[in-house]
């Protein structure tokens, strides 16, 4: 049986990750610093461990003895993660995790990367072509981690894939991020502010990100794979869709927030590897997912 | 007073490093897994610590409280270091070391890099121009470490320099490496074998490498700095010099060893940063240093 250890399992993506892996027949083990349970529920066995601690990392790897590793855990405090020195600690912890996993006969590791590894001045991000030139400590840390792990995998025979996550949204998103903040304002009947919105981005619903990763885990595809919808959309069209779905379009304030002068005009994923090699595409449209997300925020208001 | 902690202080370069730092007025603290003493000798205070162990790393940093860090420690087993998974462990340990040093108010860190970070197909290695494209796990690990540390330094204000070491030789070199093996054969009156020797390289005497690093530590220069002589020499001219100095030129067997098909024709350092910004150049010629090295190997035979 294929046993997968999922790190960061209580995170924004991680918590969406477990059901799709169970559905694909994996024996799923989830690790988090403070899981709600350390029992087995819905086919998922939970473990408590702080992966910044070498002893706790070794212990959970020894207990689980997974054949597959899906590594999402990272420093993820809103805004601060771009520049925090904690990124360096997570490079260290991630190198340790993947090494120990491999030494314990782990066969395949999938690690969460980021579109911030690319040089965004190129806009269209293609795994084999677009230069990697991260402009933040976060992007640099992920890029450097991948460089070491790919060389390590080539040397040891570990099967390694690296999923580069683009822009995402959905239930559980930080309330100050774009889709969440606009949805919340609309539902509260307050002005929903955004930048001019002409930037073109590649958005994917968080549960679809998780489905894509589950497909990647189950595949034999190695190397970097963009995790995106591959659908270029202006930010304006995204927030306008939310405004329509909320039936309060008059609340939208495009241009009320300044646009940073270095904001790239277009950041879109080339999804050919994900579609043709991994064999995954989203099952629903972005507009359907945006409407679902608005409804989720409505339930949060009532709760 | 400026206090420097030197890691890898019993290594090939590290052991040459201490006197030049003392001469420049540093309070020198040396760390090694198994130093010969843990007392203070010749102005150097020795500490025993295994830097792969987080606790021991924290302890030595806490005890020393250095303003400067000079980090040479790495996995260095002859030949094996190119591909060993230990390289990954040293990325991990080095990230930890530099972070903890910085958190304890360390001001300036100098880390040993390698010419193997460069894409050797370009031959002439210039810090600002030559693409970085390491072809080995060793080179990849050093390159990735530098990427993370430079972004970390930019974020935290740490003054960071990265010395890229080229080809070196001298007392204490592994006996199977080029200069050592040819010198030993000549002194033993045995055939001294080498490849065709038409490859052009940049050799620097190990004590000069150490002098260059001492100058770099004492400077304010940041970023990558090539540590080389900047003097292109064929391998043939190097071994012929040794043969002449030994007065046994008839023992030389140029071409007796096969040359790997992917051996780059030229790997030479652009030393303008080292010369013009750090202000260091070698005080003796390469031929003088080769002759000295031959004499050192002669003393080893007699010992």
Coordinates of C-alpha atoms in Angstrom, one line a residue:
Chain A
X1 CA 0.0 0.0 0.0
X2 CA 1.2 3.5 -0.8
X3 CA 1.5 5.6 2.4
X4 CA 1.9 9.3 2.2
X5 CA 3.0 11.7 4.9
X6 CA 1.5 15.2 4.4
X7 CA 3.2 18.1 6.2
X8 CA 1.5 21.4 6.9
X9 CA -1.7 19.4 7.0
X10 CA -3.7 22.0 8.9
X11 CA -2.7 24.8 6.5
X12 CA -4.7 26.6 3.8
X13 CA -3.9 24.0 1.1
X14 CA -2.9 21.1 3.4
X15 CA -6.4 20.7 5.0
X16 CA -7.8 20.3 1.5
X17 CA -5.2 17.8 0.6
X18 CA -6.3 14.8 2.7
X19 CA -9.6 13.7 1.2
X20 CA -8.2 13.7 -2.4
X21 CA -5.3 11.5 -1.3
X22 CA -7.7 9.1 0.6
X23 CA -9.8 9.0 -2.6
X24 CA -6.8 7.9 -4.6
X25 CA -6.2 5.0 -2.3
X26 CA -3.3 6.4 -0.2
X27 CA -2.9 5.5 3.4
X28 CA -2.8 9.1 4.5
X29 CA -0.7 10.3 7.5
X30 CA -1.0 14.0 8.3
X31 CA 1.5 16.0 10.5
X32 CA 1.0 19.4 12.0
X33 CA 2.4 21.2 15.1
X34 CA -1.0 21.2 16.8
X35 CA -3.5 18.9 15.1
X36 CA -7.0 18.8 16.5
X37 CA -6.6 15.0 17.0
X38 CA -3.9 12.4 17.0
X39 CA -6.3 9.7 16.2
X40 CA -7.4 8.2 12.8
X41 CA -10.4 10.0 11.3
X42 CA -11.9 9.7 7.8
X43 CA -8.9 7.5 6.7
X44 CA -6.3 10.0 8.0
X45 CA -3.9 9.3 10.8
X46 CA -2.8 12.5 12.6
X47 CA 0.6 13.1 14.1
X48 CA 1.8 16.1 16.2
X49 CA 5.3 17.3 15.4
X50 CA 7.2 20.6 15.0
X51 CA 9.3 20.0 11.9
X52 CA 11.7 22.8 12.9
X53 CA 12.8 20.4 15.6
X54 CA 15.2 17.7 14.3
X55 CA 14.2 15.2 16.9
X56 CA 10.4 15.5 16.3
X57 CA 11.0 15.3 12.6
X58 CA 13.0 12.0 13.0
X59 CA 10.4 10.6 15.3
X60 CA 7.4 11.2 13.0
X61 CA 9.3 9.8 10.0
X62 CA 10.3 6.7 12.0
X63 CA 6.8 6.1 13.1
X64 CA 5.1 6.6 9.8
X65 CA 7.7 5.1 7.4
X66 CA 5.9 6.6 4.4
X67 CA 6.6 5.7 0.8
X68 CA 5.5 9.2 -0.3
X69 CA 6.0 12.6 1.2
X70 CA 4.0 15.7 0.4
X71 CA 5.6 18.7 2.0
X72 CA 3.6 21.9 2.4
X73 CA 4.8 23.0 5.9
X74 CA 6.4 26.4 5.7
X75 CA 6.3 29.8 7.4
X76 CA 3.0 31.3 6.1
X77 CA 2.2 34.4 8.1
X78 CA 0.3 36.8 5.8
X79 CA 2.5 39.4 4.1
X80 CA 5.4 38.6 6.4
X81 CA 6.3 35.4 4.7
X82 CA 7.8 37.3 1.7
X83 CA 10.7 38.7 3.8
X84 CA 10.9 36.8 7.1
X85 CA 14.1 35.2 8.2
X86 CA 11.9 32.2 9.1
X87 CA 12.2 31.2 5.4
X88 CA 15.8 30.2 6.0
X89 CA 14.8 28.0 8.9
X90 CA 12.3 26.3 6.6
X91 CA 15.0 25.6 4.0
X92 CA 17.0 23.9 6.8
X93 CA 14.0 22.0 8.1
X94 CA 12.9 20.9 4.6
X95 CA 16.4 19.6 3.6
X96 CA 16.4 17.6 6.9
X97 CA 12.9 16.3 6.3
X98 CA 13.6 15.1 2.7
X99 CA 17.0 13.6 3.6
X100 CA 15.6 11.6 6.5
X101 CA 12.6 10.5 4.5
X102 CA 14.9 9.2 1.8
X103 CA 17.3 7.5 4.2
X104 CA 14.3 5.7 5.6
X105 CA 13.6 4.3 2.1
X106 CA 11.0 6.9 1.1
X107 CA 10.5 6.7 -2.7
X108 CA 8.8 9.8 -3.9
X109 CA 8.7 13.3 -2.5
X110 CA 6.5 16.2 -3.7
X111 CA 7.4 19.7 -2.4
X112 CA 5.4 22.9 -2.6
X113 CA 7.1 25.5 -4.6
X114 CA 5.9 28.9 -5.8
X115 CA 5.5 31.0 -8.9
X116 CA 7.6 33.5 -7.1
X117 CA 10.6 31.5 -8.1
X118 CA 10.2 32.8 -11.7
X119 CA 11.5 36.0 -13.1
X120 CA 8.1 37.8 -13.3
X121 CA 9.2 40.3 -15.9
X122 CA 8.7 37.4 -18.3
X123 CA 5.0 37.0 -17.4
X124 CA 4.3 33.7 -19.0
X125 CA 5.9 31.1 -16.7
X126 CA 7.0 27.9 -18.4
X127 CA 9.0 25.3 -16.5
X128 CA 11.6 24.6 -19.1
X129 CA 12.1 28.1 -20.5
X130 CA 11.3 31.0 -18.1
X131 CA 14.4 32.2 -16.1
X132 CA 14.3 31.7 -12.3
X133 CA 15.1 34.9 -10.6
X134 CA 13.1 35.3 -7.4
X135 CA 13.0 38.9 -6.0
X136 CA 12.1 38.0 -2.4
X137 CA 13.6 35.9 0.4
X138 CA 10.6 33.6 0.2
X139 CA 11.1 33.0 -3.5
X140 CA 14.9 32.6 -3.1
X141 CA 14.5 30.2 -0.3
X142 CA 12.1 27.9 -2.3
X143 CA 14.3 28.2 -5.4
X144 CA 17.4 27.2 -3.5
X145 CA 15.7 24.4 -1.8
X146 CA 14.6 23.0 -5.1
X147 CA 18.1 23.3 -6.6
X148 CA 19.6 21.3 -3.7
X149 CA 16.8 18.7 -3.6
X150 CA 16.9 18.1 -7.4
X151 CA 20.7 17.5 -7.3
X152 CA 20.2 15.3 -4.2
X153 CA 17.4 13.3 -5.9
X154 CA 19.6 12.8 -9.0
X155 CA 22.3 11.4 -6.8
X156 CA 20.2 9.2 -4.6
X157 CA 17.4 8.0 -7.0
X158 CA 14.6 9.7 -5.0
X159 CA 11.7 10.5 -7.2
X160 CA 11.1 14.2 -6.7
X161 CA 8.5 16.6 -8.0
X162 CA 8.1 20.3 -7.3
X163 CA 4.7 21.9 -7.6
X164 CA 4.9 25.6 -8.3
X165 CA 1.7 27.2 -6.9
X166 CA 0.3 30.3 -8.5
X167 CA -2.5 32.5 -7.2
X168 CA -5.1 30.8 -5.1
X169 CA -8.3 31.5 -3.1
X170 CA -11.1 29.7 -1.4
X171 CA -12.4 28.7 2.0
X172 CA -10.0 29.5 4.9
X173 CA -8.1 32.1 3.0
X174 CA -6.5 34.9 5.0
X175 CA -9.3 37.5 5.3
X176 CA -7.0 40.3 4.0
X177 CA -6.1 38.6 0.8
X178 CA -7.7 39.8 -2.5
X179 CA -10.7 37.5 -3.0
X180 CA -11.4 37.1 0.7
X181 CA -11.3 40.9 1.4
X182 CA -13.5 41.8 -1.6
X183 CA -16.0 39.0 -0.8
X184 CA -16.2 40.0 2.9
X185 CA -16.7 43.7 2.0
X186 CA -19.4 42.9 -0.5
X187 CA -21.3 40.7 2.0
X188 CA -21.0 43.3 4.7
X189 CA -22.5 45.9 2.3
X190 CA -19.2 47.9 2.5
X191 CA -17.1 49.4 -0.3
X192 CA -15.0 46.7 -1.8
X193 CA -11.6 48.3 -2.7
X194 CA -9.0 47.0 -5.1
X195 CA -6.2 48.3 -7.3
X196 CA -6.9 49.2 -10.9
X197 CA -7.2 45.5 -11.6
X198 CA -5.6 45.5 -15.0
X199 CA -2.9 43.0 -13.8
X200 CA -3.4 39.6 -15.4
X201 CA -3.0 36.6 -13.1
X202 CA -3.6 32.8 -13.0
X203 CA -6.0 32.0 -10.2
X204 CA -6.9 28.5 -8.9
X205 CA -9.4 27.4 -6.3
X206 CA -7.6 26.0 -3.2
X207 CA -9.4 22.6 -3.4
X208 CA -8.3 22.4 -7.1
X209 CA -4.7 23.1 -6.1
X210 CA -5.1 20.2 -3.7
X211 CA -6.6 17.9 -6.4
X212 CA -3.7 18.9 -8.7
X213 CA -1.2 18.0 -6.1
X214 CA -2.9 14.6 -5.4
X215 CA -2.7 13.8 -9.1
X216 CA 1.0 14.8 -9.0
X217 CA 1.7 12.6 -6.0
X218 CA 0.0 9.7 -7.7
X219 CA 2.0 10.2 -11.0
X220 CA 5.6 9.5 -11.8
X221 CA 6.3 13.0 -13.1
X222 CA 9.5 14.5 -11.8
X223 CA 10.9 18.0 -11.6
X224 CA 9.0 21.3 -11.6
X225 CA 5.3 21.4 -12.5
X226 CA 3.3 24.5 -12.5
X227 CA 0.1 24.2 -10.4
X228 CA -2.3 26.7 -12.0
X229 CA -5.5 26.9 -14.1
X230 CA -3.5 28.3 -17.1
X231 CA -6.4 30.8 -17.6
X232 CA -5.3 34.5 -17.8
X233 CA -7.7 36.7 -16.0
X234 CA -7.5 40.4 -15.0
X235 CA -7.9 41.1 -11.3
X236 CA -10.8 43.4 -12.4
X237 CA -12.7 40.5 -14.0
X238 CA -12.2 38.4 -10.8
X239 CA -13.5 41.1 -8.4
X240 CA -16.3 42.0 -10.9
X241 CA -17.4 38.4 -10.9
X242 CA -17.6 38.5 -7.1
X243 CA -19.6 41.8 -7.2
X244 CA -22.1 40.3 -9.6
X245 CA -22.5 37.1 -7.6
X246 CA -23.1 39.2 -4.5
X247 CA -25.7 41.3 -6.4
X248 CA -24.0 44.4 -5.0
X249 CA -21.8 45.6 -8.0
X250 CA -22.2 49.2 -6.9
X251 CA -19.9 48.5 -3.9
X252 CA -16.9 47.8 -6.1
X253 CA -14.1 50.4 -6.0
X254 CA -11.6 49.5 -8.7
X255 CA -8.6 51.8 -8.4
X256 CA -9.2 52.8 -4.8
X257 CA -6.0 51.1 -3.8
X258 CA -2.7 52.1 -5.3
X259 CA -0.9 49.6 -7.5
X260 CA 2.7 49.1 -6.6
X261 CA 5.0 50.5 -9.3
X262 CA 6.8 47.2 -9.7
X263 CA 3.7 45.1 -10.1
X264 CA 4.1 42.8 -13.1
X265 CA 1.4 43.2 -15.8
X266 CA 1.0 39.4 -16.3
X267 CA 1.9 36.3 -14.3
X268 CA 0.4 33.2 -15.9
X269 CA 1.3 29.5 -15.7
X270 CA 2.1 27.3 -18.6
X271 CA 0.1 24.3 -17.6
X272 CA 1.0 21.9 -20.3
X273 CA 3.0 19.7 -18.0
X274 CA 0.2 19.6 -15.5
X275 CA -2.4 18.8 -18.2
X276 CA -0.5 16.5 -20.5
X277 CA 2.0 14.7 -18.2
X278 CA 0.2 14.7 -14.9
X279 CA -3.2 14.5 -16.6
X280 CA -5.0 17.1 -14.4
X281 CA -7.3 20.0 -15.3
X282 CA -9.9 21.8 -13.2
X283 CA -13.4 20.3 -13.3
X284 CA -15.2 23.7 -12.7
X285 CA -14.8 27.2 -14.1
X286 CA -13.1 30.0 -12.2
X287 CA -16.4 31.9 -12.0
X288 CA -18.2 28.9 -10.5
X289 CA -15.4 28.6 -7.9
X290 CA -15.5 32.3 -7.1
X291 CA -19.3 32.1 -6.6
X292 CA -18.8 29.1 -4.2
X293 CA -16.2 31.0 -2.3
X294 CA -18.5 34.0 -1.9
X295 CA -21.1 31.6 -0.5
X296 CA -18.5 30.1 1.9
X297 CA -17.8 33.6 3.2
X298 CA -21.5 34.1 3.7
X299 CA -21.7 31.0 5.9
X300 CA -18.8 32.4 7.9
X301 CA -20.8 35.6 8.6
X302 CA -23.7 33.6 9.8
X303 CA -21.6 31.3 12.0
Chain B
X1 CA 38.1 44.1 19.4
X2 CA 37.1 42.1 16.4
X3 CA 36.6 38.5 17.2
X4 CA 36.4 35.9 14.4
X5 CA 35.1 32.3 14.7
X6 CA 36.8 30.1 12.1
X7 CA 35.1 26.8 11.3
X8 CA 36.8 23.9 9.7
X9 CA 39.9 25.1 11.4
X10 CA 41.8 21.9 11.2
X11 CA 41.1 21.5 7.4
X12 CA 43.4 22.0 4.4
X13 CA 42.8 25.7 4.2
X14 CA 41.5 26.3 7.8
X15 CA 44.8 25.4 9.4
X16 CA 46.5 28.0 7.3
X17 CA 43.9 30.6 8.2
X18 CA 44.6 31.2 11.8
X19 CA 48.1 33.0 11.7
X20 CA 47.0 35.5 9.1
X21 CA 44.0 36.5 11.1
X22 CA 46.0 36.8 14.3
X23 CA 48.5 39.0 12.3
X24 CA 45.6 41.2 11.3
X25 CA 44.7 41.8 14.9
X26 CA 41.7 39.5 15.2
X27 CA 40.9 37.7 18.4
X28 CA 40.8 34.3 16.7
X29 CA 38.5 31.4 17.9
X30 CA 38.8 28.2 16.0
X31 CA 36.3 25.4 16.0
X32 CA 36.8 21.8 14.8
X33 CA 35.2 18.5 15.7
X34 CA 38.4 17.2 17.2
X35 CA 40.9 19.9 17.8
X36 CA 44.3 18.9 19.2
X37 CA 43.7 21.3 22.1
X38 CA 40.9 23.3 23.6
X39 CA 43.3 25.8 25.1
X40 CA 44.6 29.1 23.7
X41 CA 47.8 28.8 21.7
X42 CA 49.5 31.4 19.5
X43 CA 46.6 33.7 19.9
X44 CA 44.1 31.2 18.9
X45 CA 41.4 29.8 21.3
X46 CA 40.2 26.4 20.3
X47 CA 36.7 24.9 20.7
X48 CA 35.4 21.4 20.0
X49 CA 32.1 21.2 18.3
X50 CA 30.4 19.2 15.6
X51 CA 28.5 21.7 13.5
X52 CA 26.1 19.1 12.2
X53 CA 24.7 19.1 15.7
X54 CA 22.4 22.0 16.4
X55 CA 23.1 22.0 20.1
X56 CA 26.8 22.0 19.7
X57 CA 26.6 24.8 17.1
X58 CA 24.4 26.9 19.5
X59 CA 26.8 26.3 22.3
X60 CA 30.0 27.4 20.6
X61 CA 28.3 30.5 19.1
X62 CA 27.1 31.4 22.6
X63 CA 30.4 30.9 24.2
X64 CA 32.4 32.8 21.5
X65 CA 30.0 35.7 20.6
X66 CA 32.1 36.5 17.6
X67 CA 31.6 39.7 15.5
X68 CA 33.0 37.9 12.4
X69 CA 32.4 34.3 11.1
X70 CA 34.7 32.6 8.6
X71 CA 33.0 29.3 7.6
X72 CA 35.1 26.6 5.9
X73 CA 33.7 23.5 7.5
X74 CA 32.1 21.1 4.9
X75 CA 32.2 17.5 3.9
X76 CA 35.6 17.2 2.2
X77 CA 36.5 13.5 1.6
X78 CA 38.6 13.4 -1.5
X79 CA 36.6 12.7 -4.7
X80 CA 33.5 11.7 -2.8
X81 CA 32.7 15.3 -1.9
X82 CA 31.5 16.0 -5.5
X83 CA 28.5 13.7 -5.2
X84 CA 28.0 12.8 -1.5
X85 CA 24.6 13.4 0.1
X86 CA 26.6 14.9 3.0
X87 CA 26.6 18.1 0.9
X88 CA 22.9 18.5 1.8
X89 CA 23.6 18.1 5.5
X90 CA 26.2 20.9 5.2
X91 CA 23.8 23.2 3.5
X92 CA 21.5 22.6 6.5
X93 CA 24.2 23.1 9.0
X94 CA 25.6 26.2 7.3
X95 CA 22.2 27.9 7.2
X96 CA 21.8 27.1 10.9
X97 CA 25.3 28.4 11.7
X98 CA 24.9 31.7 9.9
X99 CA 21.4 32.4 11.2
X100 CA 22.4 31.7 14.8
X101 CA 25.5 33.8 14.4
X102 CA 23.4 36.7 13.0
X103 CA 20.8 36.4 15.8
X104 CA 23.6 36.7 18.4
X105 CA 24.6 40.1 16.8
X106 CA 27.3 38.7 14.5
X107 CA 28.1 41.4 12.0
X108 CA 30.1 39.9 9.1
X109 CA 30.2 36.4 7.7
X110 CA 32.5 35.0 5.1
X111 CA 31.7 31.7 3.6
X112 CA 33.8 29.4 1.4
X113 CA 32.3 28.9 -2.0
X114 CA 33.8 27.2 -5.0
X115 CA 34.6 27.8 -8.7
X116 CA 32.4 24.7 -9.3
X117 CA 29.4 27.1 -8.9
X118 CA 30.2 28.5 -12.3
X119 CA 29.2 27.1 -15.7
X120 CA 32.6 25.9 -16.7
X121 CA 31.8 25.9 -20.4
X122 CA 32.5 29.6 -20.2
X123 CA 36.0 29.1 -18.9
X124 CA 36.8 32.6 -17.7
X125 CA 34.8 33.0 -14.4
X126 CA 33.8 36.5 -13.6
X127 CA 31.6 37.2 -10.6
X128 CA 29.2 39.6 -12.3
X129 CA 29.0 38.0 -15.7
X130 CA 29.6 34.2 -15.8
X131 CA 26.4 32.1 -15.5
X132 CA 26.1 29.9 -12.4
X133 CA 25.3 26.4 -13.5
X134 CA 27.0 23.8 -11.2
X135 CA 27.1 20.3 -12.6
X136 CA 27.7 18.5 -9.3
X137 CA 25.8 18.1 -6.1
X138 CA 28.7 19.9 -4.3
X139 CA 28.6 22.9 -6.6
X140 CA 24.8 23.0 -6.5
X141 CA 24.8 22.8 -2.7
X142 CA 27.3 25.7 -2.4
X143 CA 25.4 27.8 -5.0
X144 CA 22.0 27.3 -3.3
X145 CA 23.5 28.1 0.1
X146 CA 24.9 31.4 -1.3
X147 CA 21.5 32.3 -2.8
X148 CA 19.7 31.8 0.5
X149 CA 22.4 33.6 2.5
X150 CA 22.6 36.6 0.2
X151 CA 18.8 37.1 0.4
X152 CA 18.9 36.6 4.2
X153 CA 21.8 39.1 4.5
X154 CA 19.9 41.6 2.4
X155 CA 16.9 41.2 4.7
X156 CA 18.8 41.3 8.0
X157 CA 21.7 43.7 7.3
X158 CA 24.3 41.0 7.8
X159 CA 27.5 41.8 6.0
X160 CA 28.2 38.7 3.8
X161 CA 31.0 37.8 1.5
X162 CA 31.4 34.6 -0.4
X163 CA 34.9 33.5 -1.5
X164 CA 34.9 31.2 -4.5
X165 CA 38.0 29.0 -4.3
X166 CA 39.6 27.8 -7.5
X167 CA 42.4 25.2 -7.8
X168 CA 44.8 24.9 -4.9
X169 CA 47.8 23.0 -3.7
X170 CA 50.3 23.0 -0.9
X171 CA 51.3 21.4 2.4
X172 CA 48.7 19.0 3.7
X173 CA 47.0 18.4 0.4
X174 CA 45.4 15.0 -0.2
X175 CA 48.2 12.8 -1.5
X176 CA 46.1 11.7 -4.6
X177 CA 45.5 15.2 -5.9
X178 CA 47.4 16.5 -8.8
X179 CA 50.3 18.5 -7.4
X180 CA 50.7 16.1 -4.4
X181 CA 50.7 12.9 -6.4
X182 CA 53.2 14.2 -9.0
X183 CA 55.5 15.6 -6.3
X184 CA 55.4 12.4 -4.4
X185 CA 56.1 10.3 -7.4
X186 CA 59.1 12.5 -8.5
X187 CA 60.6 12.3 -5.0
X188 CA 60.1 8.6 -4.9
X189 CA 61.9 8.2 -8.2
X190 CA 58.8 6.7 -9.7
X191 CA 57.0 7.6 -13.0
X192 CA 54.8 10.8 -12.4
X193 CA 51.7 10.3 -14.4
X194 CA 49.2 13.0 -15.5
X195 CA 46.7 13.6 -18.3
X196 CA 47.8 15.4 -21.5
X197 CA 48.0 18.5 -19.4
X198 CA 46.7 21.0 -22.0
X199 CA 43.8 22.1 -19.7
X200 CA 44.3 25.6 -18.4
X201 CA 43.6 26.2 -14.8
X202 CA 44.1 28.9 -12.1
X203 CA 46.2 27.5 -9.2
X204 CA 46.8 29.2 -5.9
X205 CA 49.0 28.0 -3.0
X206 CA 46.9 27.1 0.0
X207 CA 48.6 29.6 2.3
X208 CA 47.9 32.3 -0.3
X209 CA 44.2 31.2 -0.3
X210 CA 44.2 31.7 3.4
X211 CA 45.9 35.2 3.1
X212 CA 43.3 36.2 0.5
X213 CA 40.5 35.1 2.9
X214 CA 42.1 37.0 5.8
X215 CA 42.1 40.1 3.6
X216 CA 38.4 39.5 2.7
X217 CA 37.4 39.1 6.3
X218 CA 39.1 42.4 7.2
X219 CA 37.5 44.2 4.3
X220 CA 33.9 45.5 3.9
X221 CA 33.5 43.8 0.5
X222 CA 30.2 42.0 0.1
X223 CA 29.0 39.3 -2.3
X224 CA 30.9 36.8 -4.3
X225 CA 34.7 37.2 -4.7
X226 CA 36.9 34.9 -6.7
X227 CA 39.9 33.6 -4.7
X228 CA 42.5 32.8 -7.3
X229 CA 45.8 33.9 -8.7
X230 CA 44.2 35.0 -12.0
X231 CA 47.2 33.4 -13.8
X232 CA 46.2 30.9 -16.6
X233 CA 48.6 27.9 -16.5
X234 CA 48.4 24.6 -18.3
X235 CA 48.5 21.6 -16.1
X236 CA 51.5 20.5 -18.2
X237 CA 53.4 23.6 -17.2
X238 CA 52.6 23.0 -13.5
X239 CA 53.8 19.4 -13.5
X240 CA 56.8 20.2 -15.7
X241 CA 57.8 22.9 -13.1
X242 CA 57.7 20.2 -10.4
X243 CA 59.7 17.8 -12.5
X244 CA 62.4 20.5 -13.1
X245 CA 62.5 21.4 -9.4
X246 CA 62.9 17.7 -8.5
X247 CA 65.8 17.4 -11.1
X248 CA 64.0 14.2 -12.4
X249 CA 62.2 15.5 -15.5
X250 CA 62.6 12.1 -17.2
X251 CA 60.0 10.7 -14.7
X252 CA 57.2 12.8 -16.1
X253 CA 54.5 10.9 -18.1
X254 CA 52.2 13.5 -19.6
X255 CA 49.3 11.7 -21.3
X256 CA 49.6 8.5 -19.2
X257 CA 46.3 9.2 -17.6
X258 CA 43.1 9.6 -19.7
X259 CA 41.5 13.0 -19.8
X260 CA 37.8 12.9 -19.1
X261 CA 35.8 13.8 -22.2
X262 CA 33.9 16.5 -20.5
X263 CA 37.0 18.2 -19.0
X264 CA 36.7 22.0 -19.7
X265 CA 39.7 23.4 -21.6
X266 CA 40.0 26.5 -19.4
X267 CA 38.9 27.5 -15.9
X268 CA 40.4 30.8 -14.8
X269 CA 39.3 33.3 -12.2
X270 CA 38.7 37.0 -12.9
X271 CA 40.5 38.4 -9.9
X272 CA 39.7 42.0 -10.4
X273 CA 37.4 42.1 -7.3
X274 CA 40.0 40.4 -5.2
X275 CA 42.8 42.7 -6.4
X276 CA 41.0 46.0 -6.7
X277 CA 38.3 45.9 -4.0
X278 CA 39.8 43.5 -1.4
X279 CA 43.3 44.7 -2.3
X280 CA 45.0 41.3 -2.3
X281 CA 47.5 39.8 -4.7
X282 CA 49.9 36.8 -4.2
X283 CA 53.4 37.8 -2.9
X284 CA 55.2 35.0 -4.6
X285 CA 55.1 33.4 -8.0
X286 CA 53.3 30.1 -8.7
X287 CA 56.7 28.5 -9.6
X288 CA 58.2 29.5 -6.3
X289 CA 55.2 28.1 -4.5
X290 CA 55.4 24.8 -6.4
X291 CA 59.1 24.5 -5.5
X292 CA 58.2 25.1 -1.8
X293 CA 55.5 22.5 -2.0
X294 CA 57.9 20.0 -3.5
X295 CA 60.3 20.7 -0.6
X296 CA 57.5 20.2 1.9
X297 CA 56.7 16.8 0.4
X298 CA 60.4 16.0 0.7
X299 CA 60.3 16.7 4.5
X300 CA 57.3 14.4 4.8
X301 CA 59.3 11.6 3.2
X302 CA 62.1 12.1 5.7
X303 CA 59.7 12.4 8.7

